[in-house]
Short mmCIF file of C-alpha atoms in Angstrom, two decimals:
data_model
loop_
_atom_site.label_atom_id
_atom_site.label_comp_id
_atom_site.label_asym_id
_atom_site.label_seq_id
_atom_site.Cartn_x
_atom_site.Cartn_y
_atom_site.Cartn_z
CA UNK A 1 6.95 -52.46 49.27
CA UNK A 2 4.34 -49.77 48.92
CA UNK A 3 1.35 -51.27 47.25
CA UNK A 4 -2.48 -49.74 46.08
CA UNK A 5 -4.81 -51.73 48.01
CA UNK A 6 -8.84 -52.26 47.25
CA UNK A 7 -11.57 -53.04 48.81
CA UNK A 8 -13.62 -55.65 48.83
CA UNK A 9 -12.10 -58.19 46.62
CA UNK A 10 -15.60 -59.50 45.26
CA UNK A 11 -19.06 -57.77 45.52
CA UNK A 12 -22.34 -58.57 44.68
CA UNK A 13 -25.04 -56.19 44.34
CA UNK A 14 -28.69 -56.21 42.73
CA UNK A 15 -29.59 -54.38 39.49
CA UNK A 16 -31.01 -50.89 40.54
CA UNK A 17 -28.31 -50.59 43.56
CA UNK A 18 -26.03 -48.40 44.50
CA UNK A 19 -22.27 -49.39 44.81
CA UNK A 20 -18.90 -48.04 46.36
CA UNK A 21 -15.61 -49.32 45.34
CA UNK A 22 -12.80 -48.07 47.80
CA UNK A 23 -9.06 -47.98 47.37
CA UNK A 24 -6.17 -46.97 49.08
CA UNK A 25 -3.30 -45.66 46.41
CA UNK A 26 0.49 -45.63 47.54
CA UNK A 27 0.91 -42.75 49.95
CA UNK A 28 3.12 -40.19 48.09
CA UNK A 29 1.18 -40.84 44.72
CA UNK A 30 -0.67 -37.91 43.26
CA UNK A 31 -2.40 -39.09 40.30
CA UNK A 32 -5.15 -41.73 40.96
CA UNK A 33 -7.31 -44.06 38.18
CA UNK A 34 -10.15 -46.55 37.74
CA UNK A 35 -9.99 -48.90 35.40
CA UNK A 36 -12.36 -51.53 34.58
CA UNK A 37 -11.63 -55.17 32.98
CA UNK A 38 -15.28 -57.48 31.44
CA UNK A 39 -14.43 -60.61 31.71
CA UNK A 40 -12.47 -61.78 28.60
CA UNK A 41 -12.26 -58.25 27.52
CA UNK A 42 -9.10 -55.55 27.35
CA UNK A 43 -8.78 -53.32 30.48
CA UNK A 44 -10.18 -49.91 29.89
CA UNK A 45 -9.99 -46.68 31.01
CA UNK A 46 -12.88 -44.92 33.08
CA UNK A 47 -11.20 -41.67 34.98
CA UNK A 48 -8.05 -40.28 35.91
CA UNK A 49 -8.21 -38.17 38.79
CA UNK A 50 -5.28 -35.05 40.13
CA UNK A 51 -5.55 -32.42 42.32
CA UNK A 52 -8.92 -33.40 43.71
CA UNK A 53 -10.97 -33.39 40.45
CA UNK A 54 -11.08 -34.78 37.08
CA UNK A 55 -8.93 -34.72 34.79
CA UNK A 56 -9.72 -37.29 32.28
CA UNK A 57 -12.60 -39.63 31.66
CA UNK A 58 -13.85 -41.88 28.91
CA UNK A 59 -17.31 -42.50 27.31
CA UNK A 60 -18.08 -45.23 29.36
CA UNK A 61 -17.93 -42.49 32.51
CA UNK A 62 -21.63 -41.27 32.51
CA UNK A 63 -22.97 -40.05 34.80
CA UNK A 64 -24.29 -43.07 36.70
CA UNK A 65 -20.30 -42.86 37.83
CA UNK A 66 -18.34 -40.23 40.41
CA UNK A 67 -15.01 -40.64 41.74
CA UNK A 68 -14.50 -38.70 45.41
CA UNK A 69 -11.49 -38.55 47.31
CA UNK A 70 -13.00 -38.14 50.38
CA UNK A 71 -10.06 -38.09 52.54
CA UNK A 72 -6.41 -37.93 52.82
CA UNK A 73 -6.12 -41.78 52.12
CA UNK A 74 -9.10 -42.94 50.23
CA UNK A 75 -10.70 -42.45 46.66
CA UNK A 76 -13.50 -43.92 45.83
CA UNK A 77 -15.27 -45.06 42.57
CA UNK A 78 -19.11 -45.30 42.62
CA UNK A 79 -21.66 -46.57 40.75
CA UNK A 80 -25.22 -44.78 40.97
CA UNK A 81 -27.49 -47.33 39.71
CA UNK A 82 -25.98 -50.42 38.92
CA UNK A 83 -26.75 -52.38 35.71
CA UNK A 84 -26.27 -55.84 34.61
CA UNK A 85 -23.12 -54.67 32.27
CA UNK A 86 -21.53 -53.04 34.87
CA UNK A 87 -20.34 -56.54 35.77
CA UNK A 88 -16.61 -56.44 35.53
CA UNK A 89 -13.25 -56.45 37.55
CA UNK A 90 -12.48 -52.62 38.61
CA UNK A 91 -9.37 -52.01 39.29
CA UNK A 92 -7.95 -48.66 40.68
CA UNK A 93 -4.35 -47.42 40.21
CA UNK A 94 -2.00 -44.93 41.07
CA UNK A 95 1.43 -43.20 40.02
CA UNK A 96 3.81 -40.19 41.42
CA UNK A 97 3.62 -38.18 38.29
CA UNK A 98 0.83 -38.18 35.32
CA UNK A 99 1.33 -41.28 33.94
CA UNK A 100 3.01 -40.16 30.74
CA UNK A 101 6.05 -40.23 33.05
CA UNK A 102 5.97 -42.59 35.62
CA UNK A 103 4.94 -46.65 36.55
CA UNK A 104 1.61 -46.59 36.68
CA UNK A 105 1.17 -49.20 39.94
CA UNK A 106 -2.58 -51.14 39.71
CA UNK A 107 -4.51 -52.71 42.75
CA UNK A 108 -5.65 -56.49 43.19
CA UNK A 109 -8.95 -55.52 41.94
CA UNK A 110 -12.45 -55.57 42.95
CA UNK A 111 -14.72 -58.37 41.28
CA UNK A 112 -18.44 -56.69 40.83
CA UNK A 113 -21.07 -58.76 40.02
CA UNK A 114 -24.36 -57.37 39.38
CA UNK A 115 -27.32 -59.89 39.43
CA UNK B 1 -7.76 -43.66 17.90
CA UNK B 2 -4.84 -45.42 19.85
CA UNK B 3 -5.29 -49.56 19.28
CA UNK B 4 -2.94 -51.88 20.81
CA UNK B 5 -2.86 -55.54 19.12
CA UNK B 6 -0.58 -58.55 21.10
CA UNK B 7 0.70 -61.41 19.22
CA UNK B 8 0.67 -64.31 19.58
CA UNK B 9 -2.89 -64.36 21.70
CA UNK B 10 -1.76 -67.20 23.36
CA UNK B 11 1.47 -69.50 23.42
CA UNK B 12 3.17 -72.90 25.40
CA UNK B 13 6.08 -73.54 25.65
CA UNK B 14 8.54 -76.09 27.75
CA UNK B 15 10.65 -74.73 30.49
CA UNK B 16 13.75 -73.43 29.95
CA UNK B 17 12.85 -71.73 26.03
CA UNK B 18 13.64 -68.24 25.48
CA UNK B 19 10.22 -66.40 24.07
CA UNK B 20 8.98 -63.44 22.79
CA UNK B 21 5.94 -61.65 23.36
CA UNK B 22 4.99 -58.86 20.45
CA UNK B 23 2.86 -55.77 20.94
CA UNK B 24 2.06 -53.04 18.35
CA UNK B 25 0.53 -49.88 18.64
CA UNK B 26 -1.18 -47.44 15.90
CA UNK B 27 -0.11 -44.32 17.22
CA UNK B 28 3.68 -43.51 17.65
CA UNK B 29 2.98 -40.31 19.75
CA UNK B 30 3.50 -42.24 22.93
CA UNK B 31 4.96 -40.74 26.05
CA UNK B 32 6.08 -44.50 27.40
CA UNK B 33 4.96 -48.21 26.77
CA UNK B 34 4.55 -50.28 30.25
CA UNK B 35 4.53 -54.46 30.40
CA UNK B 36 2.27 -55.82 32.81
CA UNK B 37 1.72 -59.44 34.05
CA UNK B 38 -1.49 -60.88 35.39
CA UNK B 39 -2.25 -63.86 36.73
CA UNK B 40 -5.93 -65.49 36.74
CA UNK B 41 -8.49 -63.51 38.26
CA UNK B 42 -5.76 -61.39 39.92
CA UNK B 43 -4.39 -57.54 39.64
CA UNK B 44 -1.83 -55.80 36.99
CA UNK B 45 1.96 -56.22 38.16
CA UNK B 46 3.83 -53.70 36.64
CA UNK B 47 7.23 -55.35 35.16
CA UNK B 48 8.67 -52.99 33.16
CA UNK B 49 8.26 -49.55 31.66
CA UNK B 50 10.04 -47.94 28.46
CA UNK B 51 10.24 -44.48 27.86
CA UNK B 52 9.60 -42.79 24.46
CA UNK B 53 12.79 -41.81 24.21
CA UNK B 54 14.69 -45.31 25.36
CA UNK B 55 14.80 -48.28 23.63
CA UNK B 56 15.24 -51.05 26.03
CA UNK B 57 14.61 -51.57 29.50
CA UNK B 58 15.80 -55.42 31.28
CA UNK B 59 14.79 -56.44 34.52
CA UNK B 60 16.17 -59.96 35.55
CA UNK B 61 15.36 -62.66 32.80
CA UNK B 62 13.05 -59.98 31.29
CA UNK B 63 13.85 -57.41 28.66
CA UNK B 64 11.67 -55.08 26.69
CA UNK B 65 12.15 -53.04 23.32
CA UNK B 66 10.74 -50.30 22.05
CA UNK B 67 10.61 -49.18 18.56
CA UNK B 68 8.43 -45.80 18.56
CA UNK B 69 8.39 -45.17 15.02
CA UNK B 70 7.38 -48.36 13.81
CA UNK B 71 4.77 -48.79 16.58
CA UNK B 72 6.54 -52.33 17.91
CA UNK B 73 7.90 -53.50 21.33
CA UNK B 74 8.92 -56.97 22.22
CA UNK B 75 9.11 -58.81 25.94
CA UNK B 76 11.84 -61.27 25.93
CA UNK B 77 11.89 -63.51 28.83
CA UNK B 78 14.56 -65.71 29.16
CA UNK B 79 14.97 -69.07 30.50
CA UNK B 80 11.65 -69.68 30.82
CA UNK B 81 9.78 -71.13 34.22
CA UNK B 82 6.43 -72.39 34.86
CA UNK B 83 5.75 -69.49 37.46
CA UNK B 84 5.96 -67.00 34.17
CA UNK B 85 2.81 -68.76 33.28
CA UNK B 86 0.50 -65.88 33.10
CA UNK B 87 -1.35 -63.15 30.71
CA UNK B 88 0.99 -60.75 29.72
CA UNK B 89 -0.44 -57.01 28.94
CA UNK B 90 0.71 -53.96 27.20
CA UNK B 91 -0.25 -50.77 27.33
CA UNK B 92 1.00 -47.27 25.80
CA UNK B 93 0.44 -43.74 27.89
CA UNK B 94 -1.08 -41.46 24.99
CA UNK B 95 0.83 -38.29 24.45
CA UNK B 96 -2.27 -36.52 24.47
CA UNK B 97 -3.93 -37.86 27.01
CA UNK B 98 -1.14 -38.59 29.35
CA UNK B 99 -2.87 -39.90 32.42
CA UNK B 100 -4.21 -42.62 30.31
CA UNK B 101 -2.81 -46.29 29.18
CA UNK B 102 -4.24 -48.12 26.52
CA UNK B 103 -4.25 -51.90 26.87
CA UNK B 104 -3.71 -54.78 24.26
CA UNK B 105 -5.50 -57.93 24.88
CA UNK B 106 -2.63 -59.48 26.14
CA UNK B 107 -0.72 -63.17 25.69
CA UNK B 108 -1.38 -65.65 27.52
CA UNK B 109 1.65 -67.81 27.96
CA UNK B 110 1.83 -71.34 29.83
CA UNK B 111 5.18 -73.14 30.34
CA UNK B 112 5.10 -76.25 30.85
CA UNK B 113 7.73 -77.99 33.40
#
């Protein structure tokens, strides 16, 4: 079965550095997410992405974040400068249509952990 | 602003019980409601998804409801087994911001064998 895969599973990086969080959505998808999870927190939303640009992002999206699809397979979520808060499980996502109308199918996750 | 509230926050049960998991959501302009699982330290497993317009979706010993006008669904998992034990998660796909799902803080269910 077709699955959204990330990589790596767990990453630690040092305040201050840069990070890139790389997925591979499901092939025929065309709509592709981050979503980010703090440790005892709800999951929330960071950037939807269609089309090769943006088309939706929250207020925790600054601009210490991009999202780049930089190929036909990949799309990538990174972080500029990485702070302590940034600690959290990032997970990336994908679905056929805008997700008003189809399963929205989520990756395994990446574990960050910023010391 | 869309909030999503899951009750009860957590809950244990013995095998075999038939359970309920409740979700409510502020905002009836939904375009669908989706049930996820997760499992400790682990990704989102989709399990079912309910459009606006439906008002039950069953997969197996699992079977959602959706009530859009008085902001409600319920998971109903039948038979229950330890390998259900897991968080379950809801989350609603805004009708104005339909590439986005807004998640409850989930239920965390154990059943013990």
């Amino acid at each position: 079965e077709p699955e959204v895969t990330q990589t790596p599973s767990h990453q630690v990086t040092q305040m201050g550095q840069e990070v890139i969080l790389r997925c591979v959505p499901i092939s025929n998808h065309l709509y592709f997410y981050w979503y980010r999870q703090i440790l005892g927190q709800k999951v929330e939303f960071l950037v939807s992405f269609y089309n090769n640009e943006i088309s939706e992002k929250s207020e925790i999206f600054d601009d210490q974040f991009s999202v780049e699809r930089p190929d036909g397979s990949n799309f990538t979520l990174k972080i500029r400068s990485t702070k302590l808060e940034d600690s959290a499980m990032y997970f990336c996502a994908s679905s056929l249509e805008q997700a008003g109308d189809t399963e929205a199918f989520f990756g395994q996750g990446t574990r960050l952990t910023v010391v | 602003k869309q909030e999503v509230t899951q009750i009860p926050a957590a809950l244990s049960v013995p095998e075999g019980e038939n359970l309920v998991l409740n979700c409510s959501f502020t905002d009836s302009a939904i375009y669908n409601l989706q049930w996820f699982r997760q499992d400790p330290g682990k990704g989102l497993t989709s399990l079912l998804l309910i459009q606006s317009s439906q008002r039950e979706q069953t997969s197996g010993r699992l079977n959602a409801s959706l009530d859009k006008s008085s902001g409600r669904s319920t998971l109903y998992i039948a038979a229950s087994q330890p390998g259900d034990s897991a968080t379950y998660l809801c989350a609603v796909s805004l009708m104005e911001y339909g590439n986005k799902l807004v998640f409850g803080a989930g239920t965390i269910l154990r059943v013990k064998s």
